[in-house]
PDB file of C-alpha atoms in Angstrom:
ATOM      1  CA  UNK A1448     -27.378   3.989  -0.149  1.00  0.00           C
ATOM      2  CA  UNK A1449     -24.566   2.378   1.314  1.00  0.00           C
ATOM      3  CA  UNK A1450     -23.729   2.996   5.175  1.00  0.00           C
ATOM      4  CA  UNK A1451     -19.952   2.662   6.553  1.00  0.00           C
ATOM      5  CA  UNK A1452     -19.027   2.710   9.947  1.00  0.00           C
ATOM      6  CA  UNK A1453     -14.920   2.168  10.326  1.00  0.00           C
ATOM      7  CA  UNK A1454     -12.896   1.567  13.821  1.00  0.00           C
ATOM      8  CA  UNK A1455     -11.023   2.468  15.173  1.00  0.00           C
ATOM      9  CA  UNK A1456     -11.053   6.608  13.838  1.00  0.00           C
ATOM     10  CA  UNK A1457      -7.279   6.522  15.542  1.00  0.00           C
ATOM     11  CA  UNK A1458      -5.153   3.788  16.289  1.00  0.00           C
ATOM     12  CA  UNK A1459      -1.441   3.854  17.892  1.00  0.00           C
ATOM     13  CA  UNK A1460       0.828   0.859  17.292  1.00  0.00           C
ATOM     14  CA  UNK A1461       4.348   0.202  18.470  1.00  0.00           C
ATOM     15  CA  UNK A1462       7.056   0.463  15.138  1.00  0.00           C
ATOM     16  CA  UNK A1463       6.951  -3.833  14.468  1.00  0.00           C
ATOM     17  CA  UNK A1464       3.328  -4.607  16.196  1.00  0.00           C
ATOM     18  CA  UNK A1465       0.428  -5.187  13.762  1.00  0.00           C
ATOM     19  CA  UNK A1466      -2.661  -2.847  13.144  1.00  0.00           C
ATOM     20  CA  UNK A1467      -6.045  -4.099  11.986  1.00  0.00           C
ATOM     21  CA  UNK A1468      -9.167  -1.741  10.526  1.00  0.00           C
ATOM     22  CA  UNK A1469     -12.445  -2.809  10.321  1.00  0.00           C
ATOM     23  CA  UNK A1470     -15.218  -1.442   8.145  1.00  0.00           C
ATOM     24  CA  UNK A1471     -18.871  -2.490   8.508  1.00  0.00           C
ATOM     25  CA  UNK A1472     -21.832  -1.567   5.681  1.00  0.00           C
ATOM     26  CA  UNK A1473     -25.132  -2.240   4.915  1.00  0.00           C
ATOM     27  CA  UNK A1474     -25.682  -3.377   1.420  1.00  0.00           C
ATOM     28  CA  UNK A1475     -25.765  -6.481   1.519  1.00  0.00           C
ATOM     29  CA  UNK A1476     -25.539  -6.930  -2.262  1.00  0.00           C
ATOM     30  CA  UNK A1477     -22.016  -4.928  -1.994  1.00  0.00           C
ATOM     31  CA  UNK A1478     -19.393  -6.774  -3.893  1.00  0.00           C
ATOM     32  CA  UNK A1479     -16.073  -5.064  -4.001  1.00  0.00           C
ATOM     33  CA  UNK A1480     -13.916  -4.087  -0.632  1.00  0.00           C
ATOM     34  CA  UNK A1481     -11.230  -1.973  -1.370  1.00  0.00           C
ATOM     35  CA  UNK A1482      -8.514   0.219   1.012  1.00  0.00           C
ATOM     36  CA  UNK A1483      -7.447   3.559   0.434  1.00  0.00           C
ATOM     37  CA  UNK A1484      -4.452   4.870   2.202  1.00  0.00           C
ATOM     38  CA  UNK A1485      -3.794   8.910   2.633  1.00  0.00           C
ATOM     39  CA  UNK A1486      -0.402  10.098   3.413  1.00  0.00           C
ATOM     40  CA  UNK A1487      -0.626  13.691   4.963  1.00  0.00           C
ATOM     41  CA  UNK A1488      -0.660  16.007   1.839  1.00  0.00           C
ATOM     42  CA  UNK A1489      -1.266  13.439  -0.196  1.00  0.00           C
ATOM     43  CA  UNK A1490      -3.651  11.697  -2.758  1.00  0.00           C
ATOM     44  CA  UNK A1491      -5.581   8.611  -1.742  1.00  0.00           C
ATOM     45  CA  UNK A1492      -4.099   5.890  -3.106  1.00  0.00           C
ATOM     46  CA  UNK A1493      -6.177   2.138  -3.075  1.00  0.00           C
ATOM     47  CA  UNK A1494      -3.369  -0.201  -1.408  1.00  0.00           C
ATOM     48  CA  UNK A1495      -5.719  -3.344  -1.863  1.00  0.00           C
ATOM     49  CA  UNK A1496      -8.828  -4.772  -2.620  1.00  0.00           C
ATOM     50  CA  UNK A1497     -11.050  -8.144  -2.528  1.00  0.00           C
ATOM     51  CA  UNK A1498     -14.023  -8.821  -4.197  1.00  0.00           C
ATOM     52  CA  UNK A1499     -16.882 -11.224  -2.947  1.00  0.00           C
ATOM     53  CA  UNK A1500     -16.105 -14.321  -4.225  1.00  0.00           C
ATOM     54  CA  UNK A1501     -12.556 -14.473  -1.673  1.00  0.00           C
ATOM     55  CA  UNK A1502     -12.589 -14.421   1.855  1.00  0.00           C
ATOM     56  CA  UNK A1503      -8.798 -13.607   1.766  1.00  0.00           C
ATOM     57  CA  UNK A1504      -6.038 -11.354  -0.074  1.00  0.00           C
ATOM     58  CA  UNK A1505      -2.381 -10.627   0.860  1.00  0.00           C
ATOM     59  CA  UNK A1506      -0.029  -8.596  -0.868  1.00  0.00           C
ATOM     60  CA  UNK A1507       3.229  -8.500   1.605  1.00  0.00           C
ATOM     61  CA  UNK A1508       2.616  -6.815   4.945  1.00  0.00           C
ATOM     62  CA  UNK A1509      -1.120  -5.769   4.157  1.00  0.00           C
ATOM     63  CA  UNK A1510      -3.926  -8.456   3.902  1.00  0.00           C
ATOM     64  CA  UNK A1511      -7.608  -7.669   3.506  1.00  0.00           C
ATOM     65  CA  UNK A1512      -9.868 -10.235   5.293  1.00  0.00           C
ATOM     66  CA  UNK A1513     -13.895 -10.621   4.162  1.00  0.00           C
ATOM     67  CA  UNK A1514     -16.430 -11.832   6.245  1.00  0.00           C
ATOM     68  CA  UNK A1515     -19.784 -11.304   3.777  1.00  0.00           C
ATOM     69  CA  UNK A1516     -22.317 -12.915   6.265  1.00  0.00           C
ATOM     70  CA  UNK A1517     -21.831 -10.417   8.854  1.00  0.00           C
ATOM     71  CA  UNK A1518     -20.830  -7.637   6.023  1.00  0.00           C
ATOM     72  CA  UNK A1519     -17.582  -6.312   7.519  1.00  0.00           C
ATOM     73  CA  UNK A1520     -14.077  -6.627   6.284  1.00  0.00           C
ATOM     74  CA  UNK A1521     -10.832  -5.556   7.849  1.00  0.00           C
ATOM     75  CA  UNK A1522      -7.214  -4.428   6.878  1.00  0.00           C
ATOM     76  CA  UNK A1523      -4.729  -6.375   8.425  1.00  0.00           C
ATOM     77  CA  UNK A1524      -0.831  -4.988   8.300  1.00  0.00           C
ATOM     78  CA  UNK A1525       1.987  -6.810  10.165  1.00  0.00           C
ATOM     79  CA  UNK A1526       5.560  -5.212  11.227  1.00  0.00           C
ATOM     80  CA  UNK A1527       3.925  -2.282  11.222  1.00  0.00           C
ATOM     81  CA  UNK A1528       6.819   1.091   9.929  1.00  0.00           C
ATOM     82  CA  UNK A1529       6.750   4.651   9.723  1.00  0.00           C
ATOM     83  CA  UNK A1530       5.873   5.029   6.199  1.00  0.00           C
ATOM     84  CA  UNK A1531       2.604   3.173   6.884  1.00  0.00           C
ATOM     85  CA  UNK A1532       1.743   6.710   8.943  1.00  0.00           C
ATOM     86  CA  UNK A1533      -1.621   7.687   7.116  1.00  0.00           C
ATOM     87  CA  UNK A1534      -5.608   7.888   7.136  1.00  0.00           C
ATOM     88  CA  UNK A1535      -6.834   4.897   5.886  1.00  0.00           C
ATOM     89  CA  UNK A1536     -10.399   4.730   4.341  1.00  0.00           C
ATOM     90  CA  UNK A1537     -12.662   1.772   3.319  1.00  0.00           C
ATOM     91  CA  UNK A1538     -15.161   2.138   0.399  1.00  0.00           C
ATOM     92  CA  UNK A1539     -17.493  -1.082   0.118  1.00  0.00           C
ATOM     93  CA  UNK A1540     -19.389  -0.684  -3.281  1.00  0.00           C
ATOM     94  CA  UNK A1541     -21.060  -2.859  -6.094  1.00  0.00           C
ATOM     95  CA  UNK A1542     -24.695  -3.072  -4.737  1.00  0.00           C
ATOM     96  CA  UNK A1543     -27.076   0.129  -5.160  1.00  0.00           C
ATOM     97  CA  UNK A1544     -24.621   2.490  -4.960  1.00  0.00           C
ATOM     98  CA  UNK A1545     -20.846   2.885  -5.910  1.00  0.00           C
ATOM     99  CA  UNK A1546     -18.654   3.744  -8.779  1.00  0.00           C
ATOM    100  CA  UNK A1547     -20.700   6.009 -11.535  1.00  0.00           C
ATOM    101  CA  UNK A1548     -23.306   5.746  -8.818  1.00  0.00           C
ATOM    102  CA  UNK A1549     -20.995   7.392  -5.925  1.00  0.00           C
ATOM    103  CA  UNK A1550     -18.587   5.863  -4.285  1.00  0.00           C
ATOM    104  CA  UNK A1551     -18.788   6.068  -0.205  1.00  0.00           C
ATOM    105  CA  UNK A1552     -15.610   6.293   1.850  1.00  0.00           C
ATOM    106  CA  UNK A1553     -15.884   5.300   5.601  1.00  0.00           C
ATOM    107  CA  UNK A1554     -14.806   8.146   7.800  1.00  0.00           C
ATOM    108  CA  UNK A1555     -11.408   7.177   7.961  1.00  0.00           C
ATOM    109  CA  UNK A1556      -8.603   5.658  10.497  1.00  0.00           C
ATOM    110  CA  UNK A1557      -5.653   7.304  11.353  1.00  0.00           C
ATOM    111  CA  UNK A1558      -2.784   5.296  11.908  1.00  0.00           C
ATOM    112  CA  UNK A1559      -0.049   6.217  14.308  1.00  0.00           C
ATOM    113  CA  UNK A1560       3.330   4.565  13.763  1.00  0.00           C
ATOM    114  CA  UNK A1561       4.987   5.204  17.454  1.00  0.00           C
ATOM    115  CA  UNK A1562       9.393   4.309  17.244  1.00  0.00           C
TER     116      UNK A1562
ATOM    117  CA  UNK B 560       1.258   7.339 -17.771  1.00  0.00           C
ATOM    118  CA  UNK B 561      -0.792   5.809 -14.480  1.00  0.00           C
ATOM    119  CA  UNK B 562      -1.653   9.719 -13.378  1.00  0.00           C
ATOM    120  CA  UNK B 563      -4.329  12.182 -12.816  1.00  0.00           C
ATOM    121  CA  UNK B 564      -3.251  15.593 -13.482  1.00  0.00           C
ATOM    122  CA  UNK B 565      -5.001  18.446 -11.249  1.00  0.00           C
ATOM    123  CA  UNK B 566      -3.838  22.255 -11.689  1.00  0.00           C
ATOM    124  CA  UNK B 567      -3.490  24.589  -9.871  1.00  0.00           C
ATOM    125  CA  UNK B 568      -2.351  22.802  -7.065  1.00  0.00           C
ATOM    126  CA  UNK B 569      -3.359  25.986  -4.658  1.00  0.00           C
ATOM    127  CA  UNK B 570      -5.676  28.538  -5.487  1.00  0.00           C
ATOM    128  CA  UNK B 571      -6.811  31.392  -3.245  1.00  0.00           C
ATOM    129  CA  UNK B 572      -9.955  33.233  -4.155  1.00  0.00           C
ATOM    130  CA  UNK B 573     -12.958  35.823  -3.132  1.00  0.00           C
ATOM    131  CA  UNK B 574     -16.556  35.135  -2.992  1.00  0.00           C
ATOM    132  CA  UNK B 575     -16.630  37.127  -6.135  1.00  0.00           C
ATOM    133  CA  UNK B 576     -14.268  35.867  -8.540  1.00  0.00           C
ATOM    134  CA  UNK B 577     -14.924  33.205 -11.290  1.00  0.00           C
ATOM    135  CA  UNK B 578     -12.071  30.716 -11.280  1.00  0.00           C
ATOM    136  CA  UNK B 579     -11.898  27.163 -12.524  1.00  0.00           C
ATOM    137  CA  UNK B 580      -9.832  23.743 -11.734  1.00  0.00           C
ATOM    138  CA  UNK B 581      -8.579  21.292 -14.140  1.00  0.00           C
ATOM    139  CA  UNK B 582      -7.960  17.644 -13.992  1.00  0.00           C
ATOM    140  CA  UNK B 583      -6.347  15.483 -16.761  1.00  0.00           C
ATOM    141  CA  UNK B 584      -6.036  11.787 -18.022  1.00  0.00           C
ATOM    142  CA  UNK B 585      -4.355   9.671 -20.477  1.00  0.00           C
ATOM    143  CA  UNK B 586      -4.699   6.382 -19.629  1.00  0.00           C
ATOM    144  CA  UNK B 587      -7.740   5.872 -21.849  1.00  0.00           C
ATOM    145  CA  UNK B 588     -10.287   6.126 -18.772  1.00  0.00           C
ATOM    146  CA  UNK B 589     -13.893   6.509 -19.368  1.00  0.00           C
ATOM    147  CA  UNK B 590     -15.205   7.764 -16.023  1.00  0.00           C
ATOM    148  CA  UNK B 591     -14.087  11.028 -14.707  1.00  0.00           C
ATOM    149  CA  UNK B 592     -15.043  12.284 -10.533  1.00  0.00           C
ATOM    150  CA  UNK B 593     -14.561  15.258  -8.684  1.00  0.00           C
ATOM    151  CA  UNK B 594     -14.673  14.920  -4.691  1.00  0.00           C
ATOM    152  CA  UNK B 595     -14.202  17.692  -2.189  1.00  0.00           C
ATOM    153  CA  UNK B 596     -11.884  16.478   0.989  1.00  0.00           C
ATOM    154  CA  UNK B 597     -12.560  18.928   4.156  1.00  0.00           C
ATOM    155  CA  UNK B 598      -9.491  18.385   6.817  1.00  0.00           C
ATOM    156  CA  UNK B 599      -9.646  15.192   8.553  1.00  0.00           C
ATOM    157  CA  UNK B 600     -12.903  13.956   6.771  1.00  0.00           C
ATOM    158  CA  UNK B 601     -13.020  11.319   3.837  1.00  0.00           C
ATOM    159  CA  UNK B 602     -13.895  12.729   0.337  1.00  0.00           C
ATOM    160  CA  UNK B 603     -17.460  13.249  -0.767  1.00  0.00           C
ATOM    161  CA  UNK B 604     -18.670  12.786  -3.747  1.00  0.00           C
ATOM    162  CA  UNK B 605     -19.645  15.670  -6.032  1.00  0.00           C
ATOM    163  CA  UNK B 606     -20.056  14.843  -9.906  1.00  0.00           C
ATOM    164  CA  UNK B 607     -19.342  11.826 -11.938  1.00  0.00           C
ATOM    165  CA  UNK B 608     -18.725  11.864 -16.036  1.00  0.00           C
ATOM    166  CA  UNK B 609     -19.156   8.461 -17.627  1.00  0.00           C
ATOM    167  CA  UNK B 610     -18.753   8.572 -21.093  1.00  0.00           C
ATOM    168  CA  UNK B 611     -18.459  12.429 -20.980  1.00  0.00           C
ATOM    169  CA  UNK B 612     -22.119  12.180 -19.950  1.00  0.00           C
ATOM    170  CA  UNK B 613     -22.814  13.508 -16.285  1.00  0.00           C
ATOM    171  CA  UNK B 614     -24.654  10.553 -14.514  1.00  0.00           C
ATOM    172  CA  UNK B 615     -24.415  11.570 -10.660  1.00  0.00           C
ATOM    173  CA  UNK B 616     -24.965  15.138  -9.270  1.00  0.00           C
ATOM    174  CA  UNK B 617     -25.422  15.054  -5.704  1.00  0.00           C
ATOM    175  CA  UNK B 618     -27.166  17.970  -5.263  1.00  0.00           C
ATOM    176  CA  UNK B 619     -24.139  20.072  -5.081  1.00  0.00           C
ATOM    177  CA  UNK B 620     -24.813  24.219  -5.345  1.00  0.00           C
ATOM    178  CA  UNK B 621     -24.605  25.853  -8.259  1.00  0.00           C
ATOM    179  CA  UNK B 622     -21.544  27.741  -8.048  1.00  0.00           C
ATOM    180  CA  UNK B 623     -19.798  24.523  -8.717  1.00  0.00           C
ATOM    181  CA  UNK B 624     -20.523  24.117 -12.355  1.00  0.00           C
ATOM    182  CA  UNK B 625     -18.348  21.172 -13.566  1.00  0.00           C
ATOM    183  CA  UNK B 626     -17.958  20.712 -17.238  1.00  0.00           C
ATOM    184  CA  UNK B 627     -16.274  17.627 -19.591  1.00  0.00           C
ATOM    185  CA  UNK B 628     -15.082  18.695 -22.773  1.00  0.00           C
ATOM    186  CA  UNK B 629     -13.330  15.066 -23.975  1.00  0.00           C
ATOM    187  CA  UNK B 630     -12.906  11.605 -22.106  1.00  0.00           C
ATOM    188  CA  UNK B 631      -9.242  12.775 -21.034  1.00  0.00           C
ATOM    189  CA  UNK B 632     -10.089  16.291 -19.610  1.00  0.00           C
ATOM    190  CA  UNK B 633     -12.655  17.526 -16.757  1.00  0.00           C
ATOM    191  CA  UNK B 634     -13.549  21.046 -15.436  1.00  0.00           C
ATOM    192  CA  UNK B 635     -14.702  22.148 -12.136  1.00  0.00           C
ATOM    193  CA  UNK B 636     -16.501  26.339 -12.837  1.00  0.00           C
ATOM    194  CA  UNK B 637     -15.838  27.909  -9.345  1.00  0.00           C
ATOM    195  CA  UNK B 638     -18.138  31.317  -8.774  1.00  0.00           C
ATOM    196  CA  UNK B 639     -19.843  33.241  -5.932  1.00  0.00           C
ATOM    197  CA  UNK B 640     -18.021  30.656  -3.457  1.00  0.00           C
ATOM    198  CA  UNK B 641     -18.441  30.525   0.432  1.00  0.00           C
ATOM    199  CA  UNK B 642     -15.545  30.753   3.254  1.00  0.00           C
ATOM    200  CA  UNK B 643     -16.884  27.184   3.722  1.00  0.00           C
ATOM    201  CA  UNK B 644     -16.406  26.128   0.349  1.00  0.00           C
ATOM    202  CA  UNK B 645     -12.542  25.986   1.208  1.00  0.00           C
ATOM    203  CA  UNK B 646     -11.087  22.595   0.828  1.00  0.00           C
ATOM    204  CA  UNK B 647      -9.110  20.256  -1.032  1.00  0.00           C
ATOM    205  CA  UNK B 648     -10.688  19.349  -5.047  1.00  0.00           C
ATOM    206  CA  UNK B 649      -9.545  16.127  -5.804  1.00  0.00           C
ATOM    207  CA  UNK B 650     -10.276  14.798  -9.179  1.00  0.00           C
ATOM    208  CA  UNK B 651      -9.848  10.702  -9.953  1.00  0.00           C
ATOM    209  CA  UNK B 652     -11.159   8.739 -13.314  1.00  0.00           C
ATOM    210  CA  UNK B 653     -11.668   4.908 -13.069  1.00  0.00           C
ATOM    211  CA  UNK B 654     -11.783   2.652 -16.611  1.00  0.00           C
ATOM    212  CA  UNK B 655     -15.452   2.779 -17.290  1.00  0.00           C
ATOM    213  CA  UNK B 656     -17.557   3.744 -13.973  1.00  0.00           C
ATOM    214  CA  UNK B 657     -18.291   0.785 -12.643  1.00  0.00           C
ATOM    215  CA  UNK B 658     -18.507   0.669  -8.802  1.00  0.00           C
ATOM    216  CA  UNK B 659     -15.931  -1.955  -8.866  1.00  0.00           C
ATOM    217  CA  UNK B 660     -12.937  -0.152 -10.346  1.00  0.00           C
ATOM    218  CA  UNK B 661     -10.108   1.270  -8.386  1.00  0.00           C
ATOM    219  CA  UNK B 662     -10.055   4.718  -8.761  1.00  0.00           C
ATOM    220  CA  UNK B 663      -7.385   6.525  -9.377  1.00  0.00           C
ATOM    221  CA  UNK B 664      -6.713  10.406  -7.776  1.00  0.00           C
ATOM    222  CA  UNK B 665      -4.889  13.508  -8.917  1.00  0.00           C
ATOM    223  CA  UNK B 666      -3.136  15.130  -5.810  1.00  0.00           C
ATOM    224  CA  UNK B 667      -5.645  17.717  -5.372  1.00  0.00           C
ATOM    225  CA  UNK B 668      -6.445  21.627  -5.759  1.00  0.00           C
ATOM    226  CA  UNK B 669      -6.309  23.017  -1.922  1.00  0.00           C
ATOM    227  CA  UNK B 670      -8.669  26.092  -2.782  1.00  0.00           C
ATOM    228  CA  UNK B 671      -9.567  28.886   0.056  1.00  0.00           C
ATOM    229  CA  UNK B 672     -12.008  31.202  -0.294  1.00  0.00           C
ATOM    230  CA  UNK B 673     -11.721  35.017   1.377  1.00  0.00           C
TER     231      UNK B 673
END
């Protein structure tokens, strides 16, 4: 199966800086990279995803960034606010395990948003 | 509709009742999951329905007994449960259950067990 390490498990930004969260797995055959964000209370809700064949995706302040040689991919968000306050997991999938074959979250980074 | 229904939201119960959750879909989804979430931990998996057919169990006790009576709808038996069976149910469904499909997650049943 699939193993997931994520860093950092917190991280504390200044309101405006940028964060970045990286997520390292095994499988090398792995072929989808998605983000899940986690408000407190909430559901966890996939903010954005790449897939193997591109090395980049941006959607506004978040951009996911792929690096499949040395299997790790990171979330990138710039001008950091308070809403972005959350847990944020990764879940690499698409090789020997994942979807109907179980899906595995990293352990998770909690973002701090500091005014 | 783009949501994953999940009732009760809260349920409190002994270690000798017989309760059950319920999680609902209509956006025409083929793959239905139910994860437990303890505090501050991701979710982990615990059954998978594809095509109303279970495909995953991962070796979860039996006093979970999770059942699928149609595509849109998905059961999760609760009996004989644990103090440290307490924690958030979340139920999601994804298009067909491939490992490459977003999944998409009702808000959760936060159960505690007495």
């Amino acid at each position: 199966g699939e193993n997931v390490e994520q860093h950092p498990s917190t991280l504390s930004v200044q309101e405006g800086d940028s964060a970045v969260i990286k997520c390292t797995y095994s499988d090398s055959a792995s072929n989808y990279f998605p983000w899940y964000k986690q408000e407190l209370g909430k559901r966890p809700q996939l903010i954005i995803d790449i897939r193997s064949n591109v090395g980049e995706k941006k959607d506004q302040r978040i951009a996911v960034t792929l690096n499949k040689t040395a299997k790790h991919f990171s979330l990138h968000i710039t001008e950091t606010q308070p809403e972005d306050s959350a847990v944020y997991f990764c879940a690499p999938s698409g090789g020997s395990g994942g979807g109907a074959d179980g899906l595995t979250f990293g352990k998770g980074t909690h973002l701090i948003i500091q005014p | 509709d783009t949501e994953v229904t999940q009732t009760p939201k809260h349920l409190v119960m002994g270690m000798t009742n017989k309760k059950s959750l319920k999680c609902e879909q209509h956006m025409g989804h083929r793959a239905m999951y139910w994860y437990k979430q303890k505090a501050k931990k991701p979710p982990e998996l615990m059954f998978v329905y594809s095509y109303e057919k279970l495909s995953i169990n991962e070796s979860v006790p039996s006093r979970f007994s999770p059942e699928c009576p149609n595509s849109s709808l998905l059961n999760l038996h609760l009996h004989a449960l644990q103090p440290e069976d307490s924690a958030l149910y979340l139920c999601a469904s994804s298009l067909t259950g491939r490992s490459n499909e977003k999944l998409f997650f009702g808000s959760g049943t936060q159960l505690s067990v007495l």
